[in-house]
Coordinates of N, CA and C in Angstrom, one line a residue:
X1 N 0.9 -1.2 0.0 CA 0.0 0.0 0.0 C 0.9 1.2 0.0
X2 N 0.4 2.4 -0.8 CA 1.6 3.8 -0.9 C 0.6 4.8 -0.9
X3 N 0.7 5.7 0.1 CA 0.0 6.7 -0.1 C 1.0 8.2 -0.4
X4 N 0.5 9.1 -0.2 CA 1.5 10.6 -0.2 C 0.5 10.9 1.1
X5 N 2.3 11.6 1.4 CA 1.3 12.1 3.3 C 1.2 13.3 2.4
X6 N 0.4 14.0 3.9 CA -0.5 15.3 3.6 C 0.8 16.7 2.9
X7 N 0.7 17.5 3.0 CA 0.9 18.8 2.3 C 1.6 19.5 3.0
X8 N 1.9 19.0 4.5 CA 3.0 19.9 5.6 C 3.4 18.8 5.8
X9 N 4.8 19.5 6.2 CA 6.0 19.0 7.0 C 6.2 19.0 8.3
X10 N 6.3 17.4 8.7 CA 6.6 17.6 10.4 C 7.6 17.7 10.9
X11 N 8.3 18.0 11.7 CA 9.7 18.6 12.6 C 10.7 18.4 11.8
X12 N 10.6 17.4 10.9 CA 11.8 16.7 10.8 C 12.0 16.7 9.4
X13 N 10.8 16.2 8.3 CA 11.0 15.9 7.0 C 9.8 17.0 6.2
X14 N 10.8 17.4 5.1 CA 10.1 17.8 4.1 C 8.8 17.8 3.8
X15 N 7.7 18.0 3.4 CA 6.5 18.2 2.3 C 6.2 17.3 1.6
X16 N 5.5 16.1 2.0 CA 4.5 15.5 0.2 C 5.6 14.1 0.4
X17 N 6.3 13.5 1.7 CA 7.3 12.3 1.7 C 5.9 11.5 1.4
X18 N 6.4 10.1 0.8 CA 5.6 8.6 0.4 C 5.4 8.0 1.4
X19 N 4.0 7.6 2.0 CA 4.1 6.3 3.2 C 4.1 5.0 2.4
X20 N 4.9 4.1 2.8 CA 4.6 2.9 2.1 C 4.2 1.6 3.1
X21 N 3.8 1.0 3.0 CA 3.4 -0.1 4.1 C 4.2 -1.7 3.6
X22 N 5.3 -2.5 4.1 CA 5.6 -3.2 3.7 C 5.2 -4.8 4.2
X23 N 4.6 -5.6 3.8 CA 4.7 -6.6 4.5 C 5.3 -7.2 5.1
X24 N 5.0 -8.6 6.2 CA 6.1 -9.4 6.6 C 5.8 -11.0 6.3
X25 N 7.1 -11.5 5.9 CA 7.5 -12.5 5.4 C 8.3 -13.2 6.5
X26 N 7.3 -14.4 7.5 CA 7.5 -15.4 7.9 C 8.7 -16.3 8.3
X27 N 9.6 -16.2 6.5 CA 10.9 -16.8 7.0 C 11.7 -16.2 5.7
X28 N 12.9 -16.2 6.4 CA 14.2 -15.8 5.5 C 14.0 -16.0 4.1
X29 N 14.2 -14.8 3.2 CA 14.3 -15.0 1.6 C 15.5 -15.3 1.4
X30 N 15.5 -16.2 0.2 CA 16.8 -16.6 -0.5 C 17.4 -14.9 -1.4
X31 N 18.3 -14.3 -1.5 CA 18.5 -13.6 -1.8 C 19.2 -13.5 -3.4
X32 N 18.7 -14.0 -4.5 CA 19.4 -14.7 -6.0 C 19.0 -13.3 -7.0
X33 N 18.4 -12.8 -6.8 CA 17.8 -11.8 -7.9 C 16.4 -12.7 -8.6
X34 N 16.0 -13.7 -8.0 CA 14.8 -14.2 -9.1 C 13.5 -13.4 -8.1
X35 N 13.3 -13.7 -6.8 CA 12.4 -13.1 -6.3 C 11.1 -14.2 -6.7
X36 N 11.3 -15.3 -6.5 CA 9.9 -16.2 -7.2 C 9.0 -16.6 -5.3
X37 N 9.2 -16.0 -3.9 CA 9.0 -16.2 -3.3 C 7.3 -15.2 -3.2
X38 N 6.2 -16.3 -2.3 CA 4.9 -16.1 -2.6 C 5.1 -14.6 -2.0
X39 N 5.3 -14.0 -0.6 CA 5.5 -12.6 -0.2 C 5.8 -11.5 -0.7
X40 N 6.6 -11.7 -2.0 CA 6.7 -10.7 -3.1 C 5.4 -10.2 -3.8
X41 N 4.5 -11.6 -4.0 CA 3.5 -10.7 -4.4 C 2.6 -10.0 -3.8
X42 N 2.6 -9.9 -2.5 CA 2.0 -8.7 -1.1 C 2.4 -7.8 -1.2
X43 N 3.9 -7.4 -1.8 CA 4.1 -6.3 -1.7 C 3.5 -5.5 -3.0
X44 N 3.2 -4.1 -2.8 CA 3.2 -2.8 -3.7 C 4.4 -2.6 -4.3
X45 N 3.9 -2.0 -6.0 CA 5.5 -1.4 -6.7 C 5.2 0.0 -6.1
X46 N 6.5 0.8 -5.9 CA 6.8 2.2 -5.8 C 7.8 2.6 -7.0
X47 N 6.9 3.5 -7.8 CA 8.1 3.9 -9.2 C 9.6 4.8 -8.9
X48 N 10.5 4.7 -9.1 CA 11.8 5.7 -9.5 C 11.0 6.5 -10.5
X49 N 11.0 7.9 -10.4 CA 10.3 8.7 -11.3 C 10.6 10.3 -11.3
X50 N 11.5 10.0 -10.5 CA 11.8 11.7 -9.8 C 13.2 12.1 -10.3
X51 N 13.3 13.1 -11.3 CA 14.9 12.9 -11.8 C 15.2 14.3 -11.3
X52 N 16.3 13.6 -10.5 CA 17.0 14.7 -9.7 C 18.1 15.6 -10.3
X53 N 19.2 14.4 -11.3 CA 20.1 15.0 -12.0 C 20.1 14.8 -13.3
X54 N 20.8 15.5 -14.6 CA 21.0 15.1 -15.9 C 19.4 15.6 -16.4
X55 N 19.6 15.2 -17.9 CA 18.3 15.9 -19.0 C 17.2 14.6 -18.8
X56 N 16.4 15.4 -19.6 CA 15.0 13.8 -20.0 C 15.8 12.8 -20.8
X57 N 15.2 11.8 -19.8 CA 15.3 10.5 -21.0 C 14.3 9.2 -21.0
X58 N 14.3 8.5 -22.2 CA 13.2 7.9 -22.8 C 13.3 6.7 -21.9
X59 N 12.4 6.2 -22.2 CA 11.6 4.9 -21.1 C 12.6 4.1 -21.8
X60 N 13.0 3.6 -23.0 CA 14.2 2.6 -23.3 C 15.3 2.7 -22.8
X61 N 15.8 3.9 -22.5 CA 16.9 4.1 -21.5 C 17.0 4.1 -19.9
X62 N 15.6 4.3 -19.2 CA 15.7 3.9 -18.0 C 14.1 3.9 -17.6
X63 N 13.7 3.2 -16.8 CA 12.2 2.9 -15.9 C 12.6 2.3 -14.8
X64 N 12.4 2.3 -13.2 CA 12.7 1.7 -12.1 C 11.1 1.9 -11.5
X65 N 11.3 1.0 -10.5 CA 10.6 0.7 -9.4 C 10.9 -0.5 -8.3
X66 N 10.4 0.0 -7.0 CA 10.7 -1.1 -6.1 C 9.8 -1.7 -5.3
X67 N 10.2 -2.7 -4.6 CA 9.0 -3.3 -3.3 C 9.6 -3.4 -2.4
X68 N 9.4 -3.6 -0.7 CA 10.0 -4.0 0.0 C 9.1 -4.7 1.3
X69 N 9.7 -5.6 1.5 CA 8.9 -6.7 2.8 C 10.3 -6.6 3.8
X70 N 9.9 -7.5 4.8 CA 10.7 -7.7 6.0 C 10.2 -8.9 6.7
X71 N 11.5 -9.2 7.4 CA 11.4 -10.1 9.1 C 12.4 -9.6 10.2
X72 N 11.9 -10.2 10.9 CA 12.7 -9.9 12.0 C 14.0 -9.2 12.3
X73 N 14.8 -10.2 11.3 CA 16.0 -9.8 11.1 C 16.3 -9.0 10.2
X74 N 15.6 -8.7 8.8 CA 16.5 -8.0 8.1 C 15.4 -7.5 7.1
X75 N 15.7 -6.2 6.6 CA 14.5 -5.7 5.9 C 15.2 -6.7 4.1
X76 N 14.0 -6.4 3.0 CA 14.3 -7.0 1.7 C 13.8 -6.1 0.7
X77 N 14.3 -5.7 -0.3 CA 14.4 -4.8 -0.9 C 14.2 -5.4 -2.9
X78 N 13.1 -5.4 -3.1 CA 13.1 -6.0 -4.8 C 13.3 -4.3 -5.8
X79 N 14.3 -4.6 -6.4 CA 14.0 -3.7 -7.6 C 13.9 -4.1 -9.0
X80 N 13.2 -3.4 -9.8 CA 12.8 -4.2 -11.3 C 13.5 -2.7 -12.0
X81 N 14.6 -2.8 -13.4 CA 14.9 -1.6 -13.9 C 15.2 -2.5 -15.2
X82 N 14.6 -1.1 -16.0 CA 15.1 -1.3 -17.7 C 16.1 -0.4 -17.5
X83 N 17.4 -0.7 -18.0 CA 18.4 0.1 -18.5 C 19.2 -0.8 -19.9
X84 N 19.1 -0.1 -20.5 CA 19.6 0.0 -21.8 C 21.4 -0.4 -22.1
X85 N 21.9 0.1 -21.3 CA 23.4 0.0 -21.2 C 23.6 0.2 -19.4
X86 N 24.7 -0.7 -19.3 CA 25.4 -1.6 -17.7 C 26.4 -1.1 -18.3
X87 N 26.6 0.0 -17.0 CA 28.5 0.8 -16.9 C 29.3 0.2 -15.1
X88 N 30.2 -0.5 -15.4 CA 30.8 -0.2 -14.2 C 32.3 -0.3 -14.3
X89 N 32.5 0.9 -14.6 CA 34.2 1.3 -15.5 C 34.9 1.9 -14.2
X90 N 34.4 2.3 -13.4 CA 35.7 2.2 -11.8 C 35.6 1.2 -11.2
X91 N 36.8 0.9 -11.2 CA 37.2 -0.5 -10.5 C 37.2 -0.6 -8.6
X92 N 38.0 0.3 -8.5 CA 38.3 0.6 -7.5 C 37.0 1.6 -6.5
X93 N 36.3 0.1 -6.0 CA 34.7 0.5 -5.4 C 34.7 1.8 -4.4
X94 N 36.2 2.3 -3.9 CA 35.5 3.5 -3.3 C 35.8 4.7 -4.4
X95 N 36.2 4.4 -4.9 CA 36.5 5.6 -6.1 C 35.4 6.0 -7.0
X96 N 34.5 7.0 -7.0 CA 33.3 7.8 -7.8 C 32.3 6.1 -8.2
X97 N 31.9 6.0 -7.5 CA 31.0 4.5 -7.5 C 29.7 5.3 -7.8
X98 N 29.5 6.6 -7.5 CA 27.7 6.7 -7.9 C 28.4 7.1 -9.1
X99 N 29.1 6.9 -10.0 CA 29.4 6.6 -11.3 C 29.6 5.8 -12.4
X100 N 29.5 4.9 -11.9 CA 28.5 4.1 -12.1 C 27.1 3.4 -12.2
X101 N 26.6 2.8 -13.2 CA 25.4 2.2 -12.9 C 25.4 2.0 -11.6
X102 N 24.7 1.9 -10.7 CA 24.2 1.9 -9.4 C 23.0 2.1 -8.7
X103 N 22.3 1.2 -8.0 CA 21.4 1.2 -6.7 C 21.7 1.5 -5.6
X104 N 20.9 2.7 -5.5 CA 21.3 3.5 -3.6 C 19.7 3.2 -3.1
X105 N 20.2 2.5 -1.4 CA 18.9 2.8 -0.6 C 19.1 3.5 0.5
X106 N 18.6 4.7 0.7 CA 18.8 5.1 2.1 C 17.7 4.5 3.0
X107 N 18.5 4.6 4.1 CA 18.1 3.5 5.3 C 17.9 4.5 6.6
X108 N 16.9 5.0 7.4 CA 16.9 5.7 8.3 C 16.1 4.4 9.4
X109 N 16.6 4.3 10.4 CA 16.2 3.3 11.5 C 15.0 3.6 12.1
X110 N 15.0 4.8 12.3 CA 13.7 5.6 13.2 C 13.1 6.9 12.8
X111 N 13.2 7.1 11.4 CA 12.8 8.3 10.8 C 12.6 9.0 11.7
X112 N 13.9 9.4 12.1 CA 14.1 10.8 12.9 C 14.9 11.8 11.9
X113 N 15.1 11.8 10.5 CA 15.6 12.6 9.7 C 16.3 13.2 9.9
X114 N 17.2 14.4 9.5 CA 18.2 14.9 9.9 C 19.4 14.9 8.9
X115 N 20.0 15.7 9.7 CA 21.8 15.2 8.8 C 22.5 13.7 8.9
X116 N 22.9 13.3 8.0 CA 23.6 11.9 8.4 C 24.4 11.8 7.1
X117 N 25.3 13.1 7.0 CA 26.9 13.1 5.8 C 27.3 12.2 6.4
X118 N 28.3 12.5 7.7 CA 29.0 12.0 8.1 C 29.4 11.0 9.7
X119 N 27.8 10.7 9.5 CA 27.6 9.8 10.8 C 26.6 9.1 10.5
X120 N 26.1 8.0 11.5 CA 24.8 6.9 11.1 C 23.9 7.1 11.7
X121 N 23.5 8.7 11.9 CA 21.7 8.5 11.7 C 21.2 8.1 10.5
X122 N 21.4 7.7 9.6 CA 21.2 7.2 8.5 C 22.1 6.6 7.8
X123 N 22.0 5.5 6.6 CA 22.6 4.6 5.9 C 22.5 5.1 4.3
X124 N 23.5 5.0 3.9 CA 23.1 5.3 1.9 C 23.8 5.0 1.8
X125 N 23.1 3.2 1.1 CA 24.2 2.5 0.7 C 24.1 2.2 -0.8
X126 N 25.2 2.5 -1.5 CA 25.6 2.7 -3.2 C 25.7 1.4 -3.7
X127 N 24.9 -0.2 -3.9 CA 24.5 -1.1 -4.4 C 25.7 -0.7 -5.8
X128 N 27.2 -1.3 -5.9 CA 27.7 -2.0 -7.2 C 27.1 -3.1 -8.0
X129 N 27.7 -3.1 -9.3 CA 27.1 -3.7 -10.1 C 27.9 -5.7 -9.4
X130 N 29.1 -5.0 -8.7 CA 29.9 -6.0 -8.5 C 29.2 -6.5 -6.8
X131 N 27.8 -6.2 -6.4 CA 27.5 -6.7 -5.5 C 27.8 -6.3 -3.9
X132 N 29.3 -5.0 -4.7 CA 29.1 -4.5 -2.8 C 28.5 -3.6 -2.5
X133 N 28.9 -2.6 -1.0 CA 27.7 -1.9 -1.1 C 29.3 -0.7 -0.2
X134 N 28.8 0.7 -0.5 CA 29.5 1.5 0.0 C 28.8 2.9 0.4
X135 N 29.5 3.2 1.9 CA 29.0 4.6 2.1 C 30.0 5.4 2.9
X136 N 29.6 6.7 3.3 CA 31.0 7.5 3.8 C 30.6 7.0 4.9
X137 N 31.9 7.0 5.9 CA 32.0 6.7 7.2 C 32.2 7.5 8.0
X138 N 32.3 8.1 9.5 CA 32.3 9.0 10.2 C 33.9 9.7 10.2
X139 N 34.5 8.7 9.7 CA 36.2 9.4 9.5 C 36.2 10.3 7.8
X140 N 34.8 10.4 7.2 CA 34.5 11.0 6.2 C 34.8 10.6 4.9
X141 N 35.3 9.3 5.6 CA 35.7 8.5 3.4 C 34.9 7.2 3.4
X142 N 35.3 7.3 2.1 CA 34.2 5.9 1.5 C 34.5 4.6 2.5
X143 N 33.3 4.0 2.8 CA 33.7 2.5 3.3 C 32.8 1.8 2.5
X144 N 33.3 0.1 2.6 CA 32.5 -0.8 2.2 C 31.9 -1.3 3.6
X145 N 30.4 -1.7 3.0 CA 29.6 -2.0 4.1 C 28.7 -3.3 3.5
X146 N 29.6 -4.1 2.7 CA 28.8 -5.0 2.1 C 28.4 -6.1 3.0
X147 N 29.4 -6.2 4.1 CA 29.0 -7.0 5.3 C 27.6 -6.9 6.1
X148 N 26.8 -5.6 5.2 CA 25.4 -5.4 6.4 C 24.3 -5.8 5.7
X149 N 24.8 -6.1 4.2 CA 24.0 -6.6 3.1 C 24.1 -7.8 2.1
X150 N 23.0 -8.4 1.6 CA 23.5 -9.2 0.7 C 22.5 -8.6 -0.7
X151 N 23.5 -8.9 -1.9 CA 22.9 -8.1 -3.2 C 23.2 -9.0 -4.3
X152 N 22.4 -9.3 -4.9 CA 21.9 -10.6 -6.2 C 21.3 -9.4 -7.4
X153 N 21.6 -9.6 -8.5 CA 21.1 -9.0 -9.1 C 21.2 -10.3 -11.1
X154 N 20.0 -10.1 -11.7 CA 19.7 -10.9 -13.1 C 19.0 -10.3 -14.1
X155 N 19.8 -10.5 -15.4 CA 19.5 -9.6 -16.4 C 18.6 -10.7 -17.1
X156 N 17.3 -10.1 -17.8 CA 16.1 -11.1 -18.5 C 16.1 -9.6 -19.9
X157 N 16.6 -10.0 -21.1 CA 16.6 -9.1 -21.7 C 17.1 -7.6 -21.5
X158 N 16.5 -6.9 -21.2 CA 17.0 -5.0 -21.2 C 16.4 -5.3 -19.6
X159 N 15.8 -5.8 -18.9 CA 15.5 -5.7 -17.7 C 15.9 -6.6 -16.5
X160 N 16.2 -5.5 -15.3 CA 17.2 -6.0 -14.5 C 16.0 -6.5 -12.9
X161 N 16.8 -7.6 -12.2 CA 15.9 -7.9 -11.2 C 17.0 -7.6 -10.1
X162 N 16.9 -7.2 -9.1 CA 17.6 -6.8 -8.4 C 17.6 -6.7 -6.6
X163 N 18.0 -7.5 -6.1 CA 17.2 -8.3 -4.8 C 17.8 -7.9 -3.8
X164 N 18.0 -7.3 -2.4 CA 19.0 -7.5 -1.5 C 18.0 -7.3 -0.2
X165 N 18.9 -7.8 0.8 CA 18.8 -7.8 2.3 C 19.9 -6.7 3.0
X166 N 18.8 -6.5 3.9 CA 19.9 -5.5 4.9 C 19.3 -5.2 6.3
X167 N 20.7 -5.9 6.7 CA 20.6 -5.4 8.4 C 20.4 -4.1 8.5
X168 N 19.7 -4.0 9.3 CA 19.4 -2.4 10.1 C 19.9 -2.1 11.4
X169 N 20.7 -1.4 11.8 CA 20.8 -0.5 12.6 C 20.5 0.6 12.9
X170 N 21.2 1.1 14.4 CA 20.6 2.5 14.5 C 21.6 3.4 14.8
X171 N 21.3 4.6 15.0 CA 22.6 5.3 15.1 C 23.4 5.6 15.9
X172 N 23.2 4.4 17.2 CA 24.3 4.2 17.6 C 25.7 3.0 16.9
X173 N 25.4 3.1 15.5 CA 26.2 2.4 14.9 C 27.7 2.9 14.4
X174 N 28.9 1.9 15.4 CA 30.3 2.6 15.2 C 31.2 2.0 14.7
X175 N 31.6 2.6 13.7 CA 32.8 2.4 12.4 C 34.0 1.4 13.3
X176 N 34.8 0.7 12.6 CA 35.8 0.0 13.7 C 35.9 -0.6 14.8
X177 N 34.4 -1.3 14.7 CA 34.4 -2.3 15.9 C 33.3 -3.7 15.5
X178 N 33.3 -4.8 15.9 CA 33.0 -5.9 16.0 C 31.8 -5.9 16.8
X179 N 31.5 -5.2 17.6 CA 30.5 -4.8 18.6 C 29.0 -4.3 18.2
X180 N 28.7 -4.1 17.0 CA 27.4 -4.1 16.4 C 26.6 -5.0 16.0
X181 N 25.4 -4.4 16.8 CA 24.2 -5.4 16.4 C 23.3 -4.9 15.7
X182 N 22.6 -5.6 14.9 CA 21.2 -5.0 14.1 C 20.8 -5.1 15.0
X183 N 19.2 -3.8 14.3 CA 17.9 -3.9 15.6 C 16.9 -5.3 15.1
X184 N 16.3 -5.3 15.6 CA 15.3 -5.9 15.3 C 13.6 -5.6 14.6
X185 N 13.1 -5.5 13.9 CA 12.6 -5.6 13.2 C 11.0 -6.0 14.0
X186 N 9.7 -5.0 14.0 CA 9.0 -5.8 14.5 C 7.5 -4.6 13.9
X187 N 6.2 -5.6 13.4 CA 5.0 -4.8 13.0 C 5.0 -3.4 13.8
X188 N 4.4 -2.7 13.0 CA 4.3 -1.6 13.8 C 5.7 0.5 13.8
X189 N 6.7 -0.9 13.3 CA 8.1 0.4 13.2 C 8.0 1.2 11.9
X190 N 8.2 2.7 12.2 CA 8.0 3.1 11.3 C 9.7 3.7 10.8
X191 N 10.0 3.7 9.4 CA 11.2 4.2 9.1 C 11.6 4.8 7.8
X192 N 13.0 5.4 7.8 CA 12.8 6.1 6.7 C 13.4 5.7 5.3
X193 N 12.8 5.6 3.8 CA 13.3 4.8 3.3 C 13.3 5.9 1.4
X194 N 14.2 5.7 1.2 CA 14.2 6.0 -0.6 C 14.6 5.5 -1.3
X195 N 15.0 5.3 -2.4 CA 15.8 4.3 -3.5 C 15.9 5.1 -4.8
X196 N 17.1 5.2 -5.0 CA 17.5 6.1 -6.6 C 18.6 4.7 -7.6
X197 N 18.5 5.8 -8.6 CA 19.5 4.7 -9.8 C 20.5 5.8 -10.2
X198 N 22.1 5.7 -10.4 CA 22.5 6.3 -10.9 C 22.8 5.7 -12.6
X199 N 22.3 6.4 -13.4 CA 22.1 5.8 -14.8 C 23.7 6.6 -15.9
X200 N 24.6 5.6 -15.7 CA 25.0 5.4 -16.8 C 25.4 5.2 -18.5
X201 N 25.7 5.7 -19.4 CA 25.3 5.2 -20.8 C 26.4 5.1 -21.4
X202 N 28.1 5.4 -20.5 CA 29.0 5.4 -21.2 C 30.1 6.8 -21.0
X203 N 30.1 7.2 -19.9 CA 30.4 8.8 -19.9 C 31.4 8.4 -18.4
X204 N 32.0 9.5 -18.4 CA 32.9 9.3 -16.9 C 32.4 9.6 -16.0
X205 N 31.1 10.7 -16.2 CA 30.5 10.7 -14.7 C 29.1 10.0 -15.2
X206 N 28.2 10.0 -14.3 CA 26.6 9.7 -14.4 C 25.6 10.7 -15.2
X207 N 25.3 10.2 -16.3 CA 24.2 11.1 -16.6 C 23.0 11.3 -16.0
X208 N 22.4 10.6 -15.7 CA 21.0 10.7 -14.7 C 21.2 9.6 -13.5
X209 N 20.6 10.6 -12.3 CA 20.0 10.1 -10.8 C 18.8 10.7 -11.1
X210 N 17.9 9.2 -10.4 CA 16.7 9.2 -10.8 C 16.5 8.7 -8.9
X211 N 15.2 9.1 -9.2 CA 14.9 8.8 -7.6 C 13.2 8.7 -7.2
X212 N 13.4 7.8 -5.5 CA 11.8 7.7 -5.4 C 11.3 9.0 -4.8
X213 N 11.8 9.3 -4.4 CA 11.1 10.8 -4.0 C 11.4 12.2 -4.4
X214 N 10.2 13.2 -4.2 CA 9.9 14.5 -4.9 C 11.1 15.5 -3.5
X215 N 12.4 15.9 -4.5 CA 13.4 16.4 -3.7 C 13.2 18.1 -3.9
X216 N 12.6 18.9 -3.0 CA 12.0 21.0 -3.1 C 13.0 21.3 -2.9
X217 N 13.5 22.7 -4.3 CA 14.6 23.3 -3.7 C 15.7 23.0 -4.7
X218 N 17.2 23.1 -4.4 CA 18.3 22.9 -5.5 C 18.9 22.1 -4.7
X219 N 19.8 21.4 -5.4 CA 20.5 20.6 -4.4 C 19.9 19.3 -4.6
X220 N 19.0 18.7 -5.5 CA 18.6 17.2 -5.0 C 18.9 16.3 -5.3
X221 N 20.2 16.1 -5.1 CA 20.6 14.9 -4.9 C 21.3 14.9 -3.8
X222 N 20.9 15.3 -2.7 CA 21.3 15.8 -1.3 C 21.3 14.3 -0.6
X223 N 20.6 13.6 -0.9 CA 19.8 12.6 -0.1 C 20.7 12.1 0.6
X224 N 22.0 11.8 0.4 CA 23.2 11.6 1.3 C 23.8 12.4 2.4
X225 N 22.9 13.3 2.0 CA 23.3 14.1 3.7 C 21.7 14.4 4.8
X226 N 20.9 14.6 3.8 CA 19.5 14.6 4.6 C 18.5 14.0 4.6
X227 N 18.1 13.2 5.8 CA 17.6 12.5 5.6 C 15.9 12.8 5.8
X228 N 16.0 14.0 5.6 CA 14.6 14.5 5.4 C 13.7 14.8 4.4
X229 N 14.7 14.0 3.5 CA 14.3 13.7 1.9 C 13.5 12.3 2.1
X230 N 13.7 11.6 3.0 CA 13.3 10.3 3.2 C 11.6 10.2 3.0
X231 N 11.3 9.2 2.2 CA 9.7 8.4 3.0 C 9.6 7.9 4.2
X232 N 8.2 7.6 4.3 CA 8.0 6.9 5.2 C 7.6 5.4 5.4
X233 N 8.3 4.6 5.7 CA 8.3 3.6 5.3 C 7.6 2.8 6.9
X234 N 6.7 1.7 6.6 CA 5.7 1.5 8.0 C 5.7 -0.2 7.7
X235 N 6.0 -0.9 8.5 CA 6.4 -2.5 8.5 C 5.0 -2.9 9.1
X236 N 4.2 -3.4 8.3 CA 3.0 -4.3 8.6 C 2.9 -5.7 8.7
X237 N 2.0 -6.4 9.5 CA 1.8 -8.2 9.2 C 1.3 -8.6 7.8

């Protein structure tokens, strides 16, 4: 279920954010990119439709949308994308990665919004084509954080299926230690969630970031620092 909240903004987030309501799913998903599990089809599509950077482009070069369910342990994330051409010409994953083709989801624990550049009230994690996942860390450089996720992704013609899992934390989550737990996951939590594509065609930087939400203002592709760009994301039975 997706609704648009109302027309004001509360303390924290922006004007016009998406509620989405996600199901829950009983027992652990296999994480392959096929997505053939019955709970998938409970969930709602939510479109990528919001282009934040670069010119128009045609539905043959890019279309996205996502779903997402959960358990206990770990939220699940389906994306379906037409893209036309698959770039992933930096090798070296912390080096300009949203320069590549790429899936970003930001991840807010307790949509409490806010700033989160350079600390984990929030998560924005940059989905490679090569399956890891990277974001800045509080010492302010890129880390990999593939260890909080797993990411499958299968090409069926021009269209991509795109599947991952991810531990959730909160922000008391600290860089350089062993000592981190996910929270736990339970009906009822509400949190904050977006998902963009950085679209590729062959160029050194990204031609288009496309995104699920309506970003007011200049600057939008900010999402990596505010997380008041966020929806609202609501974990149901």
């Amino acid at each position: 279920m997706l609704t648009i909240s109302p027309g004001h903004a509360d303390s924290t987030h922006y004007p016009g954010r998406t509620h989405y309501q996600a199901p829950q799913a009983l027992e652990a998903l296999v994480v392959d990119g096929v997505a053939d599990e019955a709970i998938w089809e409970k969930a709602a599509w939510r479109p990528l439709n919001q282009r934040w950077l670069g010119p128009e482009y045609s539905r043959d070069d890019f279309q996205g949308r996502y779903k997402v369910v959960w358990t206990e342990n770990k939220l699940y994330l389906l994306g379906e994308f037409v893209d036309d051409i698959l770039i992933d010409t930096h090798r070296d994953p912390l080096s300009q990665y949203w320069d590549d083709d790429t899936l970003e989801v930001f991840l807010d624990e307790d949509y409490s919004g806010g700033d989160h550049q350079y600390n984990h009230n929030a998560f924005t994690y940059h989905f490679s084509l090569d399956n890891q996942a990277i974001d800045i860390g509080t010492d302010k450089k890129p880390r990999r954080y593939s260890h909080h996720v797993e990411s499958r992704w299968r090409q069926v013609n021009n269209t991509i299926l795109w599947e991952v899992s991810i531990d959730v934390y909160t922000a008391a989550y600290q860089d350089d230690t062993d000592n981190n737990q996910p929270t736990l996951l339970s009906a009822g939590k509400v949190m904050g969630l977006m998902v963009a594509y950085c679209d590729n065609d062959g160029s050194e930087l990204r031609e288009n970031f496309i995104g699920s939400e309506f970003a007011p203002g200049e600057g939008k592709d900010r999402g990596w620092i505010d997380a008041g760009l966020f929806g609202e994301l609501t974990l149901v039975e």
